PDB file of C-alpha atoms in Angstrom:
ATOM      1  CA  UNK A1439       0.000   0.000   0.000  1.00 38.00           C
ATOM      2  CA  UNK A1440       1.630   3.222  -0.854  1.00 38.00           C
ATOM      3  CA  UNK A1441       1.743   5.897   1.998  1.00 35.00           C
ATOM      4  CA  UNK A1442       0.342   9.074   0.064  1.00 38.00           C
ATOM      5  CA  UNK A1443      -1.585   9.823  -1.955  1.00 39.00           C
ATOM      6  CA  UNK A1444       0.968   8.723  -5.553  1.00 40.00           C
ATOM      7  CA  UNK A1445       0.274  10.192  -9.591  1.00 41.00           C
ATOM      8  CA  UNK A1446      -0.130   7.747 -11.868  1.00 45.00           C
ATOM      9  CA  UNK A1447       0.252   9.028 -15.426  1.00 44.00           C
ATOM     10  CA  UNK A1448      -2.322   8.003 -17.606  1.00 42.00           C
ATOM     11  CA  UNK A1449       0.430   7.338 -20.413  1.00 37.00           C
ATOM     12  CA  UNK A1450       1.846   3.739 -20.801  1.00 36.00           C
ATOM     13  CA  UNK A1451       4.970   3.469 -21.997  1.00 35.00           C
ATOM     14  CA  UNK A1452       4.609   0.329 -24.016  1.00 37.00           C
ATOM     15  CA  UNK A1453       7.551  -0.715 -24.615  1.00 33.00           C
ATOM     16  CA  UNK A1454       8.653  -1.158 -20.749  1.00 37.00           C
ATOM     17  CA  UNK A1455       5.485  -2.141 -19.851  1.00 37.00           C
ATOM     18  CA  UNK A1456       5.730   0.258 -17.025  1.00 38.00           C
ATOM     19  CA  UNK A1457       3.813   3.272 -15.777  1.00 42.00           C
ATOM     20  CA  UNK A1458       5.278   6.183 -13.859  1.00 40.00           C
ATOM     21  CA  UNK A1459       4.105   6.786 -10.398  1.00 36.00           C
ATOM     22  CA  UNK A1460       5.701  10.151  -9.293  1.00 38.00           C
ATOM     23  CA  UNK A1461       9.111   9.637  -8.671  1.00 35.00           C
ATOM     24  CA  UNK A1462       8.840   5.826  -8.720  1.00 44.00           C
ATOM     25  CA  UNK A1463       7.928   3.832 -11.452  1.00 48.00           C
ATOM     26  CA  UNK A1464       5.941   0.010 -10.817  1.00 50.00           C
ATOM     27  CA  UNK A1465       6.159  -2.457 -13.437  1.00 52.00           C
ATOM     28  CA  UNK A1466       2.570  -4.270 -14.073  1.00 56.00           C
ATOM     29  CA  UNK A1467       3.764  -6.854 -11.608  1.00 54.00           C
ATOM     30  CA  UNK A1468       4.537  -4.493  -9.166  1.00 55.00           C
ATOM     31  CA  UNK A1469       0.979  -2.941  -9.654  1.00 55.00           C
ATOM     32  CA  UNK A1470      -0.441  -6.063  -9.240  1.00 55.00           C
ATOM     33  CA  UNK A1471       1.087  -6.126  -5.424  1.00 54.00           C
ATOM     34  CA  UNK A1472      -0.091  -3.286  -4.634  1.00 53.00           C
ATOM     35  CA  UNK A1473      -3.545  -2.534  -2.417  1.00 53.00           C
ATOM     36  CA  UNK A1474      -4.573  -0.147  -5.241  1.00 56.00           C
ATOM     37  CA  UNK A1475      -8.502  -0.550  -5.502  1.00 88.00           C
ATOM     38  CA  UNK A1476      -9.602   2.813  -6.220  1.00 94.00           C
ATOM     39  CA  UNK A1477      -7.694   5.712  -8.163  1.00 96.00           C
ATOM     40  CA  UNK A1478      -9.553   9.233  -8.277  1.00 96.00           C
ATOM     41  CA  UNK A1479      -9.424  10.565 -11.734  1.00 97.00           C
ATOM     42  CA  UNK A1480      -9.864  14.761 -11.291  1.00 95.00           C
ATOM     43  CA  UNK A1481     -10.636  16.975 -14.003  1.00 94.00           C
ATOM     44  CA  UNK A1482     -13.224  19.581 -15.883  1.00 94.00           C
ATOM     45  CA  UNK A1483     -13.816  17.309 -18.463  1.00 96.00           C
ATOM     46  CA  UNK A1484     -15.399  20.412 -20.293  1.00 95.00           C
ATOM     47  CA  UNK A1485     -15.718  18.571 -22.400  1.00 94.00           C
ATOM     48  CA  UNK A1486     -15.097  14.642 -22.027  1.00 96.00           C
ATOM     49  CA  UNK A1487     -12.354  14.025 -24.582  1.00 94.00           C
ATOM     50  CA  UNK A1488     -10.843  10.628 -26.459  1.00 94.00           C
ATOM     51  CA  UNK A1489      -7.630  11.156 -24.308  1.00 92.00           C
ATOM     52  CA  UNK A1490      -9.657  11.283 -21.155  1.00 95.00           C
ATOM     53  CA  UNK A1491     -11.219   7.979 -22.378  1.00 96.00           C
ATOM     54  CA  UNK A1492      -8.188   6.754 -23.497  1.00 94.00           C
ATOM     55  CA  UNK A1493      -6.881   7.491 -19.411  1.00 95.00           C
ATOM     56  CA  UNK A1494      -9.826   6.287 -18.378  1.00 96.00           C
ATOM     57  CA  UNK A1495      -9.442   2.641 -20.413  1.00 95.00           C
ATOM     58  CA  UNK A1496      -5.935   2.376 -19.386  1.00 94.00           C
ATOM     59  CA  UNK A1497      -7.387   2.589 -15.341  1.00 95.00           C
ATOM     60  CA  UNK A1498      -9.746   0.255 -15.851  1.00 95.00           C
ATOM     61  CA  UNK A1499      -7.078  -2.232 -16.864  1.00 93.00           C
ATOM     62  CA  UNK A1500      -5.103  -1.686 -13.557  1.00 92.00           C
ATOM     63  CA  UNK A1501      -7.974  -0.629 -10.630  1.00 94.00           C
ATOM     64  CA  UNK A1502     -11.009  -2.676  -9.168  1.00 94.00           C
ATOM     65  CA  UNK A1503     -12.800   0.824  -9.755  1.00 96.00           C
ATOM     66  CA  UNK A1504     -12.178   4.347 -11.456  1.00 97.00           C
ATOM     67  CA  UNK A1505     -14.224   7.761 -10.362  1.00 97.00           C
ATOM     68  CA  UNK A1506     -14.512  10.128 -12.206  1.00 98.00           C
ATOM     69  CA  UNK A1507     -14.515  13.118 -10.371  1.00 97.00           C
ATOM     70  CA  UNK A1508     -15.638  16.472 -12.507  1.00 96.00           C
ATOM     71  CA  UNK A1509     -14.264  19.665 -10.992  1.00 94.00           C
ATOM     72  CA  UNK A1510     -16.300  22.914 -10.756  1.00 88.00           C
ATOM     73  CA  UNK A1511     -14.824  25.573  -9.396  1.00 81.00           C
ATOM     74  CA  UNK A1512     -15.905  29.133  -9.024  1.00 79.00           C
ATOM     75  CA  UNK A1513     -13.127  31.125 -10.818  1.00 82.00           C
ATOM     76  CA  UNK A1514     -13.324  29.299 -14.046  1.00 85.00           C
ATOM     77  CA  UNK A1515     -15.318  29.925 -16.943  1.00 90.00           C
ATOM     78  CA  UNK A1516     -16.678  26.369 -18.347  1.00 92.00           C
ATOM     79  CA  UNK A1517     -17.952  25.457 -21.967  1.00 94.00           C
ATOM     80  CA  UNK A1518     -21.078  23.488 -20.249  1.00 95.00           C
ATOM     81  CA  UNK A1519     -22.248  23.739 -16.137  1.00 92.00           C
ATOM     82  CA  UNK A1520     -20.930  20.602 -13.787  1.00 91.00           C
ATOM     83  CA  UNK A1521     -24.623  19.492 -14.635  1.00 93.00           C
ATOM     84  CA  UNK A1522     -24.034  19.307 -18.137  1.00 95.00           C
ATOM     85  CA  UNK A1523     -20.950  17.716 -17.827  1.00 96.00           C
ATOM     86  CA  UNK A1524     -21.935  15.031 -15.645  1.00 96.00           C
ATOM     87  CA  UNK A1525     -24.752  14.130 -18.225  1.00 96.00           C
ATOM     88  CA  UNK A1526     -22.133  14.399 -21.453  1.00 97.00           C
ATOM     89  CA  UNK A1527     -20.138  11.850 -19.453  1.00 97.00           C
ATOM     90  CA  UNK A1528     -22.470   9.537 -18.094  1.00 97.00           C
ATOM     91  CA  UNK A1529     -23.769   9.648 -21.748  1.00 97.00           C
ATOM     92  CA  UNK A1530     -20.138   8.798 -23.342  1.00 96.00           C
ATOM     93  CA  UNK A1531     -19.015   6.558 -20.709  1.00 97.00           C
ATOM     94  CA  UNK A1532     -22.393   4.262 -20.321  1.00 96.00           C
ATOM     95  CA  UNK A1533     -24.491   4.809 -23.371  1.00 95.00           C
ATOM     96  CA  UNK A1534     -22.041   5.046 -26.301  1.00 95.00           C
ATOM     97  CA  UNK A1535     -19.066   3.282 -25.279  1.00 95.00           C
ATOM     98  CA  UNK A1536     -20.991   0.762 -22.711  1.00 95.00           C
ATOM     99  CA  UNK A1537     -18.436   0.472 -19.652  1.00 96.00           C
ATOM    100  CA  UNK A1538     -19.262  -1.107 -16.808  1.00 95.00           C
ATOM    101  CA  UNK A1539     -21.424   1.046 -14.272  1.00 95.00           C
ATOM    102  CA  UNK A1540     -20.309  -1.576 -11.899  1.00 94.00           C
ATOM    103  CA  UNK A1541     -16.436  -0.246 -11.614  1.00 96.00           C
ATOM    104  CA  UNK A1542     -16.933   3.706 -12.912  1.00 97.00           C
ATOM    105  CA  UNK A1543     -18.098   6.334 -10.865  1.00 96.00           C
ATOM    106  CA  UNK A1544     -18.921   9.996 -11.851  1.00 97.00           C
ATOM    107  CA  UNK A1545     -19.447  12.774  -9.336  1.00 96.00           C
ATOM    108  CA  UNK A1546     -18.530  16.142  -9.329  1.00 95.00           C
ATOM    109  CA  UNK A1547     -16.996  18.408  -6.497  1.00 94.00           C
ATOM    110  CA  UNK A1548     -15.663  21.673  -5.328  1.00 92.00           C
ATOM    111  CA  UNK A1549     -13.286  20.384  -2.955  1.00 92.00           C
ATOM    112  CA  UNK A1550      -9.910  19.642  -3.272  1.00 91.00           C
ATOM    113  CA  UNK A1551      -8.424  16.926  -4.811  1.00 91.00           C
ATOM    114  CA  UNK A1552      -7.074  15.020  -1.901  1.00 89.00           C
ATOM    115  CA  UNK A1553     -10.412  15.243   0.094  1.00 93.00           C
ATOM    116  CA  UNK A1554     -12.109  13.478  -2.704  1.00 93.00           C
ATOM    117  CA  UNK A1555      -9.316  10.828  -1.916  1.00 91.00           C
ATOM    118  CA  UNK A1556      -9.845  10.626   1.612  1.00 91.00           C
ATOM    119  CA  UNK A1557     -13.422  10.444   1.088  1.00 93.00           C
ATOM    120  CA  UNK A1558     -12.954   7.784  -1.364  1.00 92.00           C
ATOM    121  CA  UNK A1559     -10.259   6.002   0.566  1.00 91.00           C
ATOM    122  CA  UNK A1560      -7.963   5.895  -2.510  1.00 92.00           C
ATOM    123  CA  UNK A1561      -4.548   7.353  -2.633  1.00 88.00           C
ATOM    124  CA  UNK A1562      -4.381   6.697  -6.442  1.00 91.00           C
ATOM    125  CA  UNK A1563      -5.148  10.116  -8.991  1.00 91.00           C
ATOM    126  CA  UNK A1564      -4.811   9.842 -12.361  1.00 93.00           C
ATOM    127  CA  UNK A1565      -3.273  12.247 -14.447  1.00 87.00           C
ATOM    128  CA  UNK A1566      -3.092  12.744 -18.157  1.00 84.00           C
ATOM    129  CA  UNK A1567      -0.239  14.119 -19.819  1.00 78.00           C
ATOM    130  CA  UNK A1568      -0.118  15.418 -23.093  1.00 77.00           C
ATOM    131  CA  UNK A1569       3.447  17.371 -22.919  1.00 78.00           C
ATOM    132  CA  UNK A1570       6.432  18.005 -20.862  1.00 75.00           C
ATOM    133  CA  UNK A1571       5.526  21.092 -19.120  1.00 76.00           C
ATOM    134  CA  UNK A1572       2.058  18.954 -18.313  1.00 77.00           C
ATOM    135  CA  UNK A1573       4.721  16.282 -16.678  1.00 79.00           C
ATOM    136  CA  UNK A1574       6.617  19.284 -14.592  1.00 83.00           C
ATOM    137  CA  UNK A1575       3.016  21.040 -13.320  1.00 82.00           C
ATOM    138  CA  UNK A1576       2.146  17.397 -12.275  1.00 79.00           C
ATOM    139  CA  UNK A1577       5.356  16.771 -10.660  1.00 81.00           C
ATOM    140  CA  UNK A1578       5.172  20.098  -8.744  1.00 85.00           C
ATOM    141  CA  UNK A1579       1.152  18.832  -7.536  1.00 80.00           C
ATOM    142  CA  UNK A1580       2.717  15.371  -6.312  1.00 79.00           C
ATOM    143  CA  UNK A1581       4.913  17.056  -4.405  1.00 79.00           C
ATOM    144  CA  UNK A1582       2.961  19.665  -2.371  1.00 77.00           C
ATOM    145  CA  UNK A1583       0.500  16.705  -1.910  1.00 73.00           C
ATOM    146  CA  UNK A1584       3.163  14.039  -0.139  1.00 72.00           C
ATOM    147  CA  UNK A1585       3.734  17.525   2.019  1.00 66.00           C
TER     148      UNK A1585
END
């Protein structure tokens, strides 16, 4: 069981068959070890995208269950409401692409992050990454959260 709450990247490697996990990286075996049940997967999802599918495939692979947990905070402008967004995702998630209700979860919140996690009792987030500089900001996050 890892002690804090850990990233791990929504990006496999493929080759290595290895994901990264913050400063440590778990081969699949390693995974396997692990007490990892639940990972938290945080975002606007404004809107729901084929790389946040594409994340959210990958986690299903790996955890017993995945939520998906739709940010709405009050200084941001959004496309859609957290209403709509919930709906658009619900809709993608269970209607057109037909994953199991069973191990996905959708809620939205205004907390932060790591309260969803306690909540939850996961110490698993997800992150995509779609650059370096998306890498360095998450880096920086994981670190101010094993604070």
């Amino acid at each position: 069981m890892l002690n804090q709450t850990e990233y791990i990247y929504g990006v496999h490697c493929g080759d290595s068959d290895c994901y990264a996990c913050g400063t440590q990286r778990y081969n699949c075996e390693e995974l396997d070890n692990l007490d990892m049940k639940t990972a938290i997967y945080p975002g606007t999802f404004d809107p729901i995208t084929f790389g946040h599918i594409d994340v959210i495939k990958k986690a299903l692979k790996i955890f017993d269950k995945v939520i998906v947990a739709i940010s709405h905070g009050e200084n941001k402008k959004y496309l859609f409401d957290s209403e709509e967004r919930l709906s658009i995702v619900k809709k993608a998630l269970f209607s057109d692409l037909k994953f199991d209700k069973k191990r996905i979860k959708i809620i939205c919140f205004k907390s932060l992050t790591t309260d969803i996690c306690k909540k939850n009792k996961s110490n698993i987030i997800l992150r995509g990454l779609r650059a370096v500089s998306d890498f360095e900001y998450e880096f920086q996050l994981a670190g101010m959260n094993r604070k």
